[in-house]
PDB file of C-alpha atoms in Angstrom:
ATOM      1  CA  UNK A   1     -28.260 -24.721 -19.536  1.00 60.00           C
ATOM      2  CA  UNK A   2     -25.609 -27.943 -19.333  1.00 72.00           C
ATOM      3  CA  UNK A   3     -24.156 -26.211 -22.634  1.00 79.00           C
ATOM      4  CA  UNK A   4     -22.746 -23.844 -20.133  1.00 80.00           C
ATOM      5  CA  UNK A   5     -22.097 -25.755 -17.478  1.00 82.00           C
ATOM      6  CA  UNK A   6     -19.376 -27.835 -20.094  1.00 84.00           C
ATOM      7  CA  UNK A   7     -18.085 -24.604 -20.657  1.00 83.00           C
ATOM      8  CA  UNK A   8     -18.029 -24.044 -17.153  1.00 82.00           C
ATOM      9  CA  UNK A   9     -15.866 -27.224 -16.655  1.00 84.00           C
ATOM     10  CA  UNK A  10     -13.448 -25.879 -19.684  1.00 84.00           C
ATOM     11  CA  UNK A  11     -12.536 -22.190 -17.997  1.00 83.00           C
ATOM     12  CA  UNK A  12     -11.915 -24.806 -15.268  1.00 84.00           C
ATOM     13  CA  UNK A  13      -9.765 -27.139 -16.501  1.00 86.00           C
ATOM     14  CA  UNK A  14      -7.751 -25.108 -18.763  1.00 84.00           C
ATOM     15  CA  UNK A  15      -6.684 -22.652 -15.675  1.00 78.00           C
ATOM     16  CA  UNK A  16      -5.937 -25.743 -14.247  1.00 81.00           C
ATOM     17  CA  UNK A  17      -3.670 -26.306 -17.032  1.00 82.00           C
ATOM     18  CA  UNK A  18      -2.337 -23.027 -17.471  1.00 76.00           C
ATOM     19  CA  UNK A  19      -1.470 -23.162 -13.704  1.00 73.00           C
ATOM     20  CA  UNK A  20       0.316 -26.269 -13.584  1.00 75.00           C
ATOM     21  CA  UNK A  21       2.342 -24.744 -16.790  1.00 75.00           C
ATOM     22  CA  UNK A  22       2.981 -22.103 -14.997  1.00 69.00           C
ATOM     23  CA  UNK A  23       4.665 -23.594 -11.973  1.00 68.00           C
ATOM     24  CA  UNK A  24       6.664 -26.310 -13.869  1.00 69.00           C
ATOM     25  CA  UNK A  25       8.295 -23.623 -15.495  1.00 63.00           C
ATOM     26  CA  UNK A  26       9.495 -20.962 -12.667  1.00 62.00           C
ATOM     27  CA  UNK A  27      12.288 -21.369 -11.116  1.00 59.00           C
ATOM     28  CA  UNK A  28      11.623 -20.865  -7.916  1.00 57.00           C
ATOM     29  CA  UNK A  29      12.271 -17.577  -6.737  1.00 54.00           C
ATOM     30  CA  UNK A  30      14.290 -16.492  -5.198  1.00 53.00           C
ATOM     31  CA  UNK A  31      14.232 -19.505  -2.643  1.00 53.00           C
ATOM     32  CA  UNK A  32      16.422 -21.530  -4.258  1.00 53.00           C
ATOM     33  CA  UNK A  33      19.193 -18.505  -4.533  1.00 50.00           C
ATOM     34  CA  UNK A  34      21.695 -18.533  -1.735  1.00 46.00           C
ATOM     35  CA  UNK A  35      20.964 -15.395   0.144  1.00 49.00           C
ATOM     36  CA  UNK A  36      24.365 -14.258   0.698  1.00 48.00           C
ATOM     37  CA  UNK A  37      24.799 -13.763  -3.357  1.00 52.00           C
ATOM     38  CA  UNK A  38      24.064 -10.692  -5.208  1.00 55.00           C
ATOM     39  CA  UNK A  39      23.024  -9.154  -2.221  1.00 53.00           C
ATOM     40  CA  UNK A  40      24.071  -5.145  -1.282  1.00 58.00           C
ATOM     41  CA  UNK A  41      24.126  -4.628   1.908  1.00 56.00           C
ATOM     42  CA  UNK A  42      23.018  -0.395   2.919  1.00 55.00           C
ATOM     43  CA  UNK A  43      25.510   1.027   3.930  1.00 59.00           C
ATOM     44  CA  UNK A  44      25.868   0.557   8.244  1.00 62.00           C
ATOM     45  CA  UNK A  45      22.085   0.122  10.363  1.00 66.00           C
ATOM     46  CA  UNK A  46      19.813   3.389   9.513  1.00 70.00           C
ATOM     47  CA  UNK A  47      19.599   6.161  11.467  1.00 76.00           C
ATOM     48  CA  UNK A  48      17.430   9.123  12.015  1.00 79.00           C
ATOM     49  CA  UNK A  49      18.201  12.003  10.019  1.00 83.00           C
ATOM     50  CA  UNK A  50      15.285  13.187  11.415  1.00 85.00           C
ATOM     51  CA  UNK A  51      12.849  14.573  14.614  1.00 88.00           C
ATOM     52  CA  UNK A  52       9.474  15.600  13.382  1.00 91.00           C
ATOM     53  CA  UNK A  53       7.251  16.977  16.813  1.00 92.00           C
ATOM     54  CA  UNK A  54       4.263  17.860  16.801  1.00 92.00           C
ATOM     55  CA  UNK A  55       1.458  15.273  17.214  1.00 93.00           C
ATOM     56  CA  UNK A  56      -0.010  14.993  20.131  1.00 94.00           C
ATOM     57  CA  UNK A  57      -1.973  11.399  19.777  1.00 93.00           C
ATOM     58  CA  UNK A  58      -1.019   8.201  18.347  1.00 92.00           C
ATOM     59  CA  UNK A  59       0.116   9.148  14.331  1.00 91.00           C
ATOM     60  CA  UNK A  60      -1.360   6.934  12.291  1.00 92.00           C
ATOM     61  CA  UNK A  61      -0.393   6.861   8.377  1.00 92.00           C
ATOM     62  CA  UNK A  62       1.846   9.390   6.207  1.00 92.00           C
ATOM     63  CA  UNK A  63       3.057   9.420   2.705  1.00 92.00           C
ATOM     64  CA  UNK A  64       5.883  11.143   1.630  1.00 91.00           C
ATOM     65  CA  UNK A  65       4.405  13.460  -1.993  1.00 90.00           C
ATOM     66  CA  UNK A  66       6.466  12.858  -4.143  1.00 85.00           C
ATOM     67  CA  UNK A  67       9.986  14.050  -2.893  1.00 86.00           C
ATOM     68  CA  UNK A  68      12.214  14.122  -0.435  1.00 82.00           C
ATOM     69  CA  UNK A  69      10.982  16.734   1.708  1.00 89.00           C
ATOM     70  CA  UNK A  70       7.228  16.571   1.854  1.00 92.00           C
ATOM     71  CA  UNK A  71       5.327  14.799   4.171  1.00 93.00           C
ATOM     72  CA  UNK A  72       1.986  13.957   5.408  1.00 95.00           C
ATOM     73  CA  UNK A  73       0.855  12.310   8.580  1.00 95.00           C
ATOM     74  CA  UNK A  74      -2.676  11.660  10.627  1.00 95.00           C
ATOM     75  CA  UNK A  75      -3.165  11.457  14.280  1.00 94.00           C
ATOM     76  CA  UNK A  76      -5.612  10.757  17.200  1.00 93.00           C
ATOM     77  CA  UNK A  77      -5.024  13.501  17.727  1.00 94.00           C
ATOM     78  CA  UNK A  78      -7.345  15.664  15.160  1.00 94.00           C
ATOM     79  CA  UNK A  79      -5.033  16.762  13.075  1.00 95.00           C
ATOM     80  CA  UNK A  80      -3.445  16.523   9.462  1.00 96.00           C
ATOM     81  CA  UNK A  81      -0.428  17.644   9.611  1.00 95.00           C
ATOM     82  CA  UNK A  82       2.099  18.562   6.405  1.00 95.00           C
ATOM     83  CA  UNK A  83       6.032  18.858   7.213  1.00 94.00           C
ATOM     84  CA  UNK A  84       8.569  19.575   5.053  1.00 93.00           C
ATOM     85  CA  UNK A  85      10.971  16.511   6.083  1.00 90.00           C
ATOM     86  CA  UNK A  86      14.264  18.639   5.784  1.00 91.00           C
ATOM     87  CA  UNK A  87      13.994  21.825   8.153  1.00 93.00           C
ATOM     88  CA  UNK A  88      11.629  19.802  10.729  1.00 92.00           C
ATOM     89  CA  UNK A  89       9.251  22.625   9.719  1.00 94.00           C
ATOM     90  CA  UNK A  90       4.861  22.069   9.936  1.00 94.00           C
ATOM     91  CA  UNK A  91       3.126  23.325   6.628  1.00 93.00           C
ATOM     92  CA  UNK A  92      -0.032  22.737   7.236  1.00 92.00           C
ATOM     93  CA  UNK A  93      -2.002  21.835  10.748  1.00 94.00           C
ATOM     94  CA  UNK A  94      -4.961  20.749   9.512  1.00 95.00           C
ATOM     95  CA  UNK A  95      -7.949  19.995  12.037  1.00 95.00           C
ATOM     96  CA  UNK A  96     -10.112  17.284  11.261  1.00 95.00           C
ATOM     97  CA  UNK A  97     -13.575  16.928  12.156  1.00 92.00           C
ATOM     98  CA  UNK A  98     -13.183  13.357  13.807  1.00 90.00           C
ATOM     99  CA  UNK A  99     -10.534  12.190  14.710  1.00 91.00           C
ATOM    100  CA  UNK A 100     -10.845   8.725  14.094  1.00 94.00           C
ATOM    101  CA  UNK A 101      -8.449   8.951  11.381  1.00 96.00           C
ATOM    102  CA  UNK A 102      -6.703   5.736   9.869  1.00 95.00           C
ATOM    103  CA  UNK A 103      -5.194   6.758   6.305  1.00 96.00           C
ATOM    104  CA  UNK A 104      -3.388   9.978   4.752  1.00 96.00           C
ATOM    105  CA  UNK A 105      -2.206  10.423   0.824  1.00 97.00           C
ATOM    106  CA  UNK A 106      -0.722  13.216  -0.574  1.00 96.00           C
ATOM    107  CA  UNK A 107      -0.630  13.822  -4.195  1.00 96.00           C
ATOM    108  CA  UNK A 108       2.497  13.091  -5.891  1.00 91.00           C
ATOM    109  CA  UNK A 109       2.971  15.365  -8.821  1.00 90.00           C
ATOM    110  CA  UNK A 110       1.819  19.298  -7.637  1.00 89.00           C
ATOM    111  CA  UNK A 111       1.586  18.174  -4.541  1.00 91.00           C
ATOM    112  CA  UNK A 112      -1.007  20.577  -3.662  1.00 93.00           C
ATOM    113  CA  UNK A 113      -3.537  18.360  -2.168  1.00 96.00           C
ATOM    114  CA  UNK A 114      -4.120  15.766   0.786  1.00 97.00           C
ATOM    115  CA  UNK A 115      -6.239  13.008   1.176  1.00 97.00           C
ATOM    116  CA  UNK A 116      -7.393  10.700   4.778  1.00 97.00           C
ATOM    117  CA  UNK A 117     -10.313   8.751   6.063  1.00 97.00           C
ATOM    118  CA  UNK A 118     -11.299   6.623   9.067  1.00 96.00           C
ATOM    119  CA  UNK A 119     -13.961   6.206  10.821  1.00 96.00           C
ATOM    120  CA  UNK A 120     -16.546   8.545   9.622  1.00 96.00           C
ATOM    121  CA  UNK A 121     -16.433   6.417   6.077  1.00 97.00           C
ATOM    122  CA  UNK A 122     -16.248   9.527   4.212  1.00 97.00           C
ATOM    123  CA  UNK A 123     -12.470  10.485   2.191  1.00 98.00           C
ATOM    124  CA  UNK A 124     -11.584  14.426   3.177  1.00 97.00           C
ATOM    125  CA  UNK A 125     -10.319  15.857   0.536  1.00 97.00           C
ATOM    126  CA  UNK A 126      -7.464  19.454   1.119  1.00 96.00           C
ATOM    127  CA  UNK A 127      -6.297  21.628  -1.049  1.00 94.00           C
ATOM    128  CA  UNK A 128      -3.305  23.868   0.268  1.00 92.00           C
ATOM    129  CA  UNK A 129      -3.437  26.248  -1.455  1.00 85.00           C
ATOM    130  CA  UNK A 130      -4.486  28.389   1.123  1.00 80.00           C
ATOM    131  CA  UNK A 131      -2.418  29.784   3.787  1.00 75.00           C
ATOM    132  CA  UNK A 132      -4.609  28.027   6.491  1.00 83.00           C
ATOM    133  CA  UNK A 133      -6.507  25.444   5.801  1.00 86.00           C
ATOM    134  CA  UNK A 134      -9.835  25.153   8.250  1.00 86.00           C
ATOM    135  CA  UNK A 135     -11.728  22.443   5.920  1.00 90.00           C
ATOM    136  CA  UNK A 136     -12.375  19.922   3.607  1.00 93.00           C
ATOM    137  CA  UNK A 137     -12.455  21.241  -0.302  1.00 94.00           C
ATOM    138  CA  UNK A 138     -14.046  17.460  -1.037  1.00 94.00           C
ATOM    139  CA  UNK A 139     -15.558  15.002   1.184  1.00 96.00           C
ATOM    140  CA  UNK A 140     -16.139  11.578  -0.717  1.00 97.00           C
ATOM    141  CA  UNK A 141     -18.459   9.234   0.677  1.00 97.00           C
ATOM    142  CA  UNK A 142     -20.002   6.038  -1.009  1.00 96.00           C
ATOM    143  CA  UNK A 143     -18.007   2.887   0.864  1.00 97.00           C
ATOM    144  CA  UNK A 144     -20.052   1.477   3.844  1.00 96.00           C
ATOM    145  CA  UNK A 145     -17.408   0.488   6.236  1.00 97.00           C
ATOM    146  CA  UNK A 146     -14.326   2.164   7.516  1.00 97.00           C
ATOM    147  CA  UNK A 147     -11.908   3.885   4.852  1.00 98.00           C
ATOM    148  CA  UNK A 148      -8.218   2.040   5.400  1.00 97.00           C
ATOM    149  CA  UNK A 149      -6.358   3.615   2.844  1.00 97.00           C
ATOM    150  CA  UNK A 150      -6.706   6.013   0.256  1.00 97.00           C
ATOM    151  CA  UNK A 151      -3.773   6.859  -2.769  1.00 97.00           C
ATOM    152  CA  UNK A 152      -4.087   9.769  -5.823  1.00 98.00           C
ATOM    153  CA  UNK A 153      -3.430   8.485  -9.385  1.00 97.00           C
ATOM    154  CA  UNK A 154      -2.973  12.404 -10.342  1.00 95.00           C
ATOM    155  CA  UNK A 155      -5.073  15.702  -8.739  1.00 95.00           C
ATOM    156  CA  UNK A 156      -8.321  14.268 -10.803  1.00 96.00           C
ATOM    157  CA  UNK A 157      -8.587  11.138  -9.968  1.00 97.00           C
ATOM    158  CA  UNK A 158      -7.605   9.049  -6.396  1.00 98.00           C
ATOM    159  CA  UNK A 159      -8.614   5.663  -4.841  1.00 98.00           C
ATOM    160  CA  UNK A 160     -10.083   4.013  -1.744  1.00 98.00           C
ATOM    161  CA  UNK A 161     -10.277   1.077  -0.182  1.00 98.00           C
ATOM    162  CA  UNK A 162     -12.768   0.173   2.757  1.00 98.00           C
ATOM    163  CA  UNK A 163     -14.114  -2.248   5.687  1.00 97.00           C
ATOM    164  CA  UNK A 164     -16.800  -3.096   3.332  1.00 97.00           C
ATOM    165  CA  UNK A 165     -14.891  -5.248   0.573  1.00 97.00           C
ATOM    166  CA  UNK A 166     -14.693  -2.280  -2.301  1.00 97.00           C
ATOM    167  CA  UNK A 167     -11.894  -0.111  -3.660  1.00 98.00           C
ATOM    168  CA  UNK A 168     -13.724   2.972  -5.292  1.00 98.00           C
ATOM    169  CA  UNK A 169     -11.987   5.470  -8.183  1.00 98.00           C
ATOM    170  CA  UNK A 170     -13.306   8.863  -7.237  1.00 98.00           C
ATOM    171  CA  UNK A 171     -13.025  11.414  -9.958  1.00 97.00           C
ATOM    172  CA  UNK A 172     -11.828  14.442  -7.245  1.00 96.00           C
ATOM    173  CA  UNK A 173     -13.766  17.083  -9.404  1.00 94.00           C
ATOM    174  CA  UNK A 174     -16.745  16.014  -8.861  1.00 95.00           C
ATOM    175  CA  UNK A 175     -16.443  14.545  -6.205  1.00 95.00           C
ATOM    176  CA  UNK A 176     -18.737  11.349  -7.690  1.00 97.00           C
ATOM    177  CA  UNK A 177     -18.377   7.378  -7.675  1.00 97.00           C
ATOM    178  CA  UNK A 178     -15.622   6.775 -11.604  1.00 98.00           C
ATOM    179  CA  UNK A 179     -15.578   3.027 -10.499  1.00 97.00           C
ATOM    180  CA  UNK A 180     -16.000   0.766  -7.770  1.00 98.00           C
ATOM    181  CA  UNK A 181     -14.235  -2.621  -7.360  1.00 98.00           C
ATOM    182  CA  UNK A 182     -16.092  -5.812  -5.615  1.00 95.00           C
ATOM    183  CA  UNK A 183     -13.720  -8.815  -5.554  1.00 93.00           C
ATOM    184  CA  UNK A 184     -12.893  -9.230  -2.688  1.00 96.00           C
ATOM    185  CA  UNK A 185     -14.584 -11.110  -0.381  1.00 95.00           C
ATOM    186  CA  UNK A 186     -12.926  -9.448   3.155  1.00 96.00           C
ATOM    187  CA  UNK A 187     -11.914  -5.953   4.210  1.00 97.00           C
ATOM    188  CA  UNK A 188      -9.762  -3.972   2.033  1.00 97.00           C
ATOM    189  CA  UNK A 189      -6.779  -2.787   3.773  1.00 96.00           C
ATOM    190  CA  UNK A 190      -4.533  -1.517   1.461  1.00 96.00           C
ATOM    191  CA  UNK A 191      -3.847   0.314  -1.593  1.00 97.00           C
ATOM    192  CA  UNK A 192      -1.267   0.955  -3.671  1.00 96.00           C
ATOM    193  CA  UNK A 193      -0.282   2.921  -7.739  1.00 96.00           C
ATOM    194  CA  UNK A 194       1.590   1.589  -9.929  1.00 96.00           C
ATOM    195  CA  UNK A 195       4.519   4.596 -10.317  1.00 92.00           C
ATOM    196  CA  UNK A 196       5.102   3.605 -13.918  1.00 92.00           C
ATOM    197  CA  UNK A 197       1.407   2.426 -14.662  1.00 94.00           C
ATOM    198  CA  UNK A 198      -1.214   4.744 -13.146  1.00 94.00           C
ATOM    199  CA  UNK A 199      -4.173   2.602 -14.949  1.00 96.00           C
ATOM    200  CA  UNK A 200      -2.914  -0.350 -12.227  1.00 97.00           C
ATOM    201  CA  UNK A 201      -3.010  -0.452  -8.554  1.00 97.00           C
ATOM    202  CA  UNK A 202      -2.582  -3.259  -6.233  1.00 97.00           C
ATOM    203  CA  UNK A 203      -5.030  -4.091  -3.156  1.00 97.00           C
ATOM    204  CA  UNK A 204      -4.587  -6.199   0.227  1.00 95.00           C
ATOM    205  CA  UNK A 205      -7.448  -7.613   2.377  1.00 96.00           C
ATOM    206  CA  UNK A 206      -8.263  -9.429   5.075  1.00 95.00           C
ATOM    207  CA  UNK A 207      -9.923 -12.515   2.687  1.00 94.00           C
ATOM    208  CA  UNK A 208      -5.407 -13.392   2.579  1.00 93.00           C
ATOM    209  CA  UNK A 209      -5.057 -12.342  -1.080  1.00 94.00           C
ATOM    210  CA  UNK A 210      -3.737  -9.117  -2.930  1.00 95.00           C
ATOM    211  CA  UNK A 211      -4.933  -8.416  -6.107  1.00 96.00           C
ATOM    212  CA  UNK A 212      -4.096  -6.274  -8.939  1.00 96.00           C
ATOM    213  CA  UNK A 213      -6.507  -3.738 -10.973  1.00 97.00           C
ATOM    214  CA  UNK A 214      -6.868  -2.492 -14.337  1.00 97.00           C
ATOM    215  CA  UNK A 215      -9.153   1.472 -13.853  1.00 96.00           C
ATOM    216  CA  UNK A 216      -9.993   1.044 -17.252  1.00 95.00           C
ATOM    217  CA  UNK A 217     -11.432  -2.612 -17.021  1.00 94.00           C
ATOM    218  CA  UNK A 218     -12.693  -2.457 -13.344  1.00 94.00           C
ATOM    219  CA  UNK A 219     -11.270  -5.830 -13.737  1.00 95.00           C
ATOM    220  CA  UNK A 220      -8.565  -7.845 -11.307  1.00 95.00           C
ATOM    221  CA  UNK A 221      -5.752  -8.855 -13.573  1.00 94.00           C
ATOM    222  CA  UNK A 222      -3.455 -10.530 -11.135  1.00 93.00           C
ATOM    223  CA  UNK A 223      -5.059 -12.572  -7.747  1.00 93.00           C
ATOM    224  CA  UNK A 224      -1.954 -13.435  -5.343  1.00 92.00           C
ATOM    225  CA  UNK A 225      -1.549 -15.844  -2.980  1.00 91.00           C
ATOM    226  CA  UNK A 226       0.118 -17.423   0.223  1.00 88.00           C
ATOM    227  CA  UNK A 227      -0.478 -14.961   3.408  1.00 89.00           C
ATOM    228  CA  UNK A 228      -2.489 -17.907   5.724  1.00 89.00           C
ATOM    229  CA  UNK A 229      -3.656 -14.515   7.667  1.00 90.00           C
ATOM    230  CA  UNK A 230      -5.706 -11.032   6.950  1.00 93.00           C
ATOM    231  CA  UNK A 231      -3.006  -9.010   4.589  1.00 93.00           C
ATOM    232  CA  UNK A 232      -2.414  -5.740   6.347  1.00 92.00           C
ATOM    233  CA  UNK A 233      -0.014  -3.953   3.369  1.00 92.00           C
ATOM    234  CA  UNK A 234       0.828  -3.484   0.339  1.00 94.00           C
ATOM    235  CA  UNK A 235       3.186  -1.575  -2.263  1.00 93.00           C
ATOM    236  CA  UNK A 236       5.254  -1.420  -5.674  1.00 92.00           C
ATOM    237  CA  UNK A 237       8.368  -2.242  -6.434  1.00 88.00           C
ATOM    238  CA  UNK A 238       9.599   1.115  -7.730  1.00 87.00           C
ATOM    239  CA  UNK A 239       9.736  -0.691 -11.207  1.00 88.00           C
ATOM    240  CA  UNK A 240       6.158  -1.221 -11.081  1.00 91.00           C
ATOM    241  CA  UNK A 241       6.801  -5.234 -11.331  1.00 92.00           C
ATOM    242  CA  UNK A 242       6.765  -6.985  -8.050  1.00 92.00           C
ATOM    243  CA  UNK A 243       5.171  -6.059  -4.858  1.00 92.00           C
ATOM    244  CA  UNK A 244       5.006  -6.368  -1.275  1.00 90.00           C
ATOM    245  CA  UNK A 245       2.837  -7.891   0.930  1.00 91.00           C
ATOM    246  CA  UNK A 246       2.514  -7.526   5.229  1.00 88.00           C
ATOM    247  CA  UNK A 247       0.492  -9.631   7.365  1.00 89.00           C
ATOM    248  CA  UNK A 248      -0.828 -10.867  10.376  1.00 87.00           C
ATOM    249  CA  UNK A 249       0.791 -14.130   9.264  1.00 85.00           C
ATOM    250  CA  UNK A 250       3.796 -12.445  10.664  1.00 82.00           C
ATOM    251  CA  UNK A 251       5.447 -12.774   6.900  1.00 85.00           C
ATOM    252  CA  UNK A 252       6.006 -10.605   3.857  1.00 86.00           C
ATOM    253  CA  UNK A 253       5.910 -12.111   0.680  1.00 88.00           C
ATOM    254  CA  UNK A 254       7.095 -10.889  -2.912  1.00 90.00           C
ATOM    255  CA  UNK A 255       5.160 -11.160  -5.691  1.00 91.00           C
ATOM    256  CA  UNK A 256       6.396 -10.687  -9.662  1.00 92.00           C
ATOM    257  CA  UNK A 257       3.732  -9.251 -11.597  1.00 91.00           C
ATOM    258  CA  UNK A 258       5.703 -11.418 -14.969  1.00 89.00           C
ATOM    259  CA  UNK A 259       5.759 -14.675 -13.130  1.00 85.00           C
ATOM    260  CA  UNK A 260       2.135 -14.187 -11.590  1.00 87.00           C
ATOM    261  CA  UNK A 261       3.272 -15.347  -8.482  1.00 87.00           C
ATOM    262  CA  UNK A 262       5.688 -15.579  -5.334  1.00 88.00           C
ATOM    263  CA  UNK A 263       9.541 -14.471  -5.292  1.00 87.00           C
ATOM    264  CA  UNK A 264      10.248 -14.694  -1.458  1.00 85.00           C
ATOM    265  CA  UNK A 265       9.168 -14.889   1.595  1.00 84.00           C
ATOM    266  CA  UNK A 266      10.832 -12.857   4.390  1.00 80.00           C
ATOM    267  CA  UNK A 267       9.781 -14.057   7.737  1.00 75.00           C
ATOM    268  CA  UNK A 268      11.708 -14.441  11.013  1.00 73.00           C
ATOM    269  CA  UNK A 269      11.023 -16.738  14.055  1.00 68.00           C
ATOM    270  CA  UNK A 270      11.955 -12.854  16.296  1.00 68.00           C
ATOM    271  CA  UNK A 271       8.206 -11.245  14.784  1.00 63.00           C
ATOM    272  CA  UNK A 272       6.254 -12.942  17.118  1.00 58.00           C
ATOM    273  CA  UNK A 273       3.036 -10.182  15.725  1.00 63.00           C
ATOM    274  CA  UNK A 274       1.650  -9.725  12.642  1.00 61.00           C
ATOM    275  CA  UNK A 275       2.832  -7.672   9.988  1.00 67.00           C
ATOM    276  CA  UNK A 276       0.908  -3.568  10.276  1.00 70.00           C
ATOM    277  CA  UNK A 277       2.979  -1.751   7.637  1.00 62.00           C
ATOM    278  CA  UNK A 278       5.366  -2.660   4.520  1.00 58.00           C
ATOM    279  CA  UNK A 279       6.390  -0.016   2.132  1.00 56.00           C
ATOM    280  CA  UNK A 280       9.759   0.113  -0.185  1.00 53.00           C
ATOM    281  CA  UNK A 281      12.196   2.500  -0.370  1.00 45.00           C
ATOM    282  CA  UNK A 282      12.105   5.201  -2.592  1.00 46.00           C
ATOM    283  CA  UNK A 283      14.334   8.228  -2.467  1.00 40.00           C
ATOM    284  CA  UNK A 284      17.906   5.709  -1.653  1.00 39.00           C
ATOM    285  CA  UNK A 285      20.064   4.968  -4.732  1.00 37.00           C
ATOM    286  CA  UNK A 286      21.460   2.454  -2.812  1.00 39.00           C
ATOM    287  CA  UNK A 287      19.110   0.808  -1.297  1.00 40.00           C
ATOM    288  CA  UNK A 288      16.590   0.366  -4.318  1.00 42.00           C
ATOM    289  CA  UNK A 289      16.001  -2.947  -3.802  1.00 44.00           C
ATOM    290  CA  UNK A 290      14.866  -2.714   0.049  1.00 44.00           C
ATOM    291  CA  UNK A 291      11.662  -2.956   2.249  1.00 46.00           C
ATOM    292  CA  UNK A 292      10.795  -1.521   5.205  1.00 44.00           C
ATOM    293  CA  UNK A 293       8.854  -3.604   7.294  1.00 41.00           C
ATOM    294  CA  UNK A 294       7.491  -2.869  10.776  1.00 45.00           C
ATOM    295  CA  UNK A 295       5.170  -5.390  13.871  1.00 41.00           C
ATOM    296  CA  UNK A 296       4.789  -4.243  17.542  1.00 43.00           C
ATOM    297  CA  UNK A 297       7.272  -2.052  18.169  1.00 40.00           C
ATOM    298  CA  UNK A 298       9.803  -2.694  16.015  1.00 46.00           C
ATOM    299  CA  UNK A 299      11.052  -1.982  12.306  1.00 47.00           C
ATOM    300  CA  UNK A 300      12.745  -4.175   9.859  1.00 47.00           C
ATOM    301  CA  UNK A 301      14.614  -3.726   6.523  1.00 47.00           C
ATOM    302  CA  UNK A 302      15.268  -6.612   3.906  1.00 46.00           C
ATOM    303  CA  UNK A 303      16.760  -7.161   0.762  1.00 52.00           C
ATOM    304  CA  UNK A 304      13.735  -8.449  -2.395  1.00 49.00           C
ATOM    305  CA  UNK A 305      16.900 -12.226  -2.497  1.00 51.00           C
ATOM    306  CA  UNK A 306      17.545 -12.646   0.692  1.00 49.00           C
ATOM    307  CA  UNK A 307      17.371 -12.067   4.361  1.00 50.00           C
ATOM    308  CA  UNK A 308      17.143  -9.078   6.851  1.00 51.00           C
ATOM    309  CA  UNK A 309      20.028  -6.526   6.569  1.00 50.00           C
ATOM    310  CA  UNK A 310      19.218  -4.477   9.456  1.00 49.00           C
ATOM    311  CA  UNK A 311      17.128  -4.163  12.773  1.00 54.00           C
ATOM    312  CA  UNK A 312      16.171  -0.075  13.285  1.00 47.00           C
ATOM    313  CA  UNK A 313      15.670   0.528  16.406  1.00 53.00           C
ATOM    314  CA  UNK A 314      13.917   4.133  18.117  1.00 51.00           C
TER     315      UNK A 314
END
């Protein structure tokens, strides 16, 4: 037992040495750069291009389907709606068994499946091949808490996060659990798949940490700290090398996987409530380095090297 204790001490000492060396070599991220230097403003304040009408209750979640026209939204009215965002037409209006939905997802490549979940503790998967989808093709049940987020890796695999502090990788076809990810100590609120490496995903938790996972090992490769409250939302940058987080501490933070640390902290004295959503711009080449954040009834656009660019009204 003495040898084991000694090895543990050496491991902790080595970790501290690595962290100190890493911090010493860090350039401090974008905080040490002039806020205006190199920041490319997107053209004008963002404008509403389409207004999609059809839900009769609060919309809890939505996700693009891998292109600029496919969109799925989940609402308290008990409907999961698949939209053509360009024409504003409804493609499918899927009735849900439970209206207490918290998340939804769109399969990104073939765009032939959507999923949702919430306080029923289930991840319900729907195939869109039918003219009118009326019931779930699969219901994935293993979580002991509410389902907070779900994201497809591909047609065969989906990742879910839950209030039971775990994330689960599922086989979509069989409905079986492939891997359970257990290292968080609080509710896991959000997950995001690396756009360039589908074997990697991130999670944000009420333990104030975001973790990067390797689905091949079931273990974390990075743990990012810095937030002072629950992390509600996480999303990878398009490059897959950085991630953004939104927290109840009223800040968004930018972390870099290569630097193993924080690059920037986005906050403002006007923000008095938690950040509920943080997402990257996907279909605007002029704003590829831009993040949206949502807090209360407002949305704000940030550039990753500077401060807020625009507030979004409406």
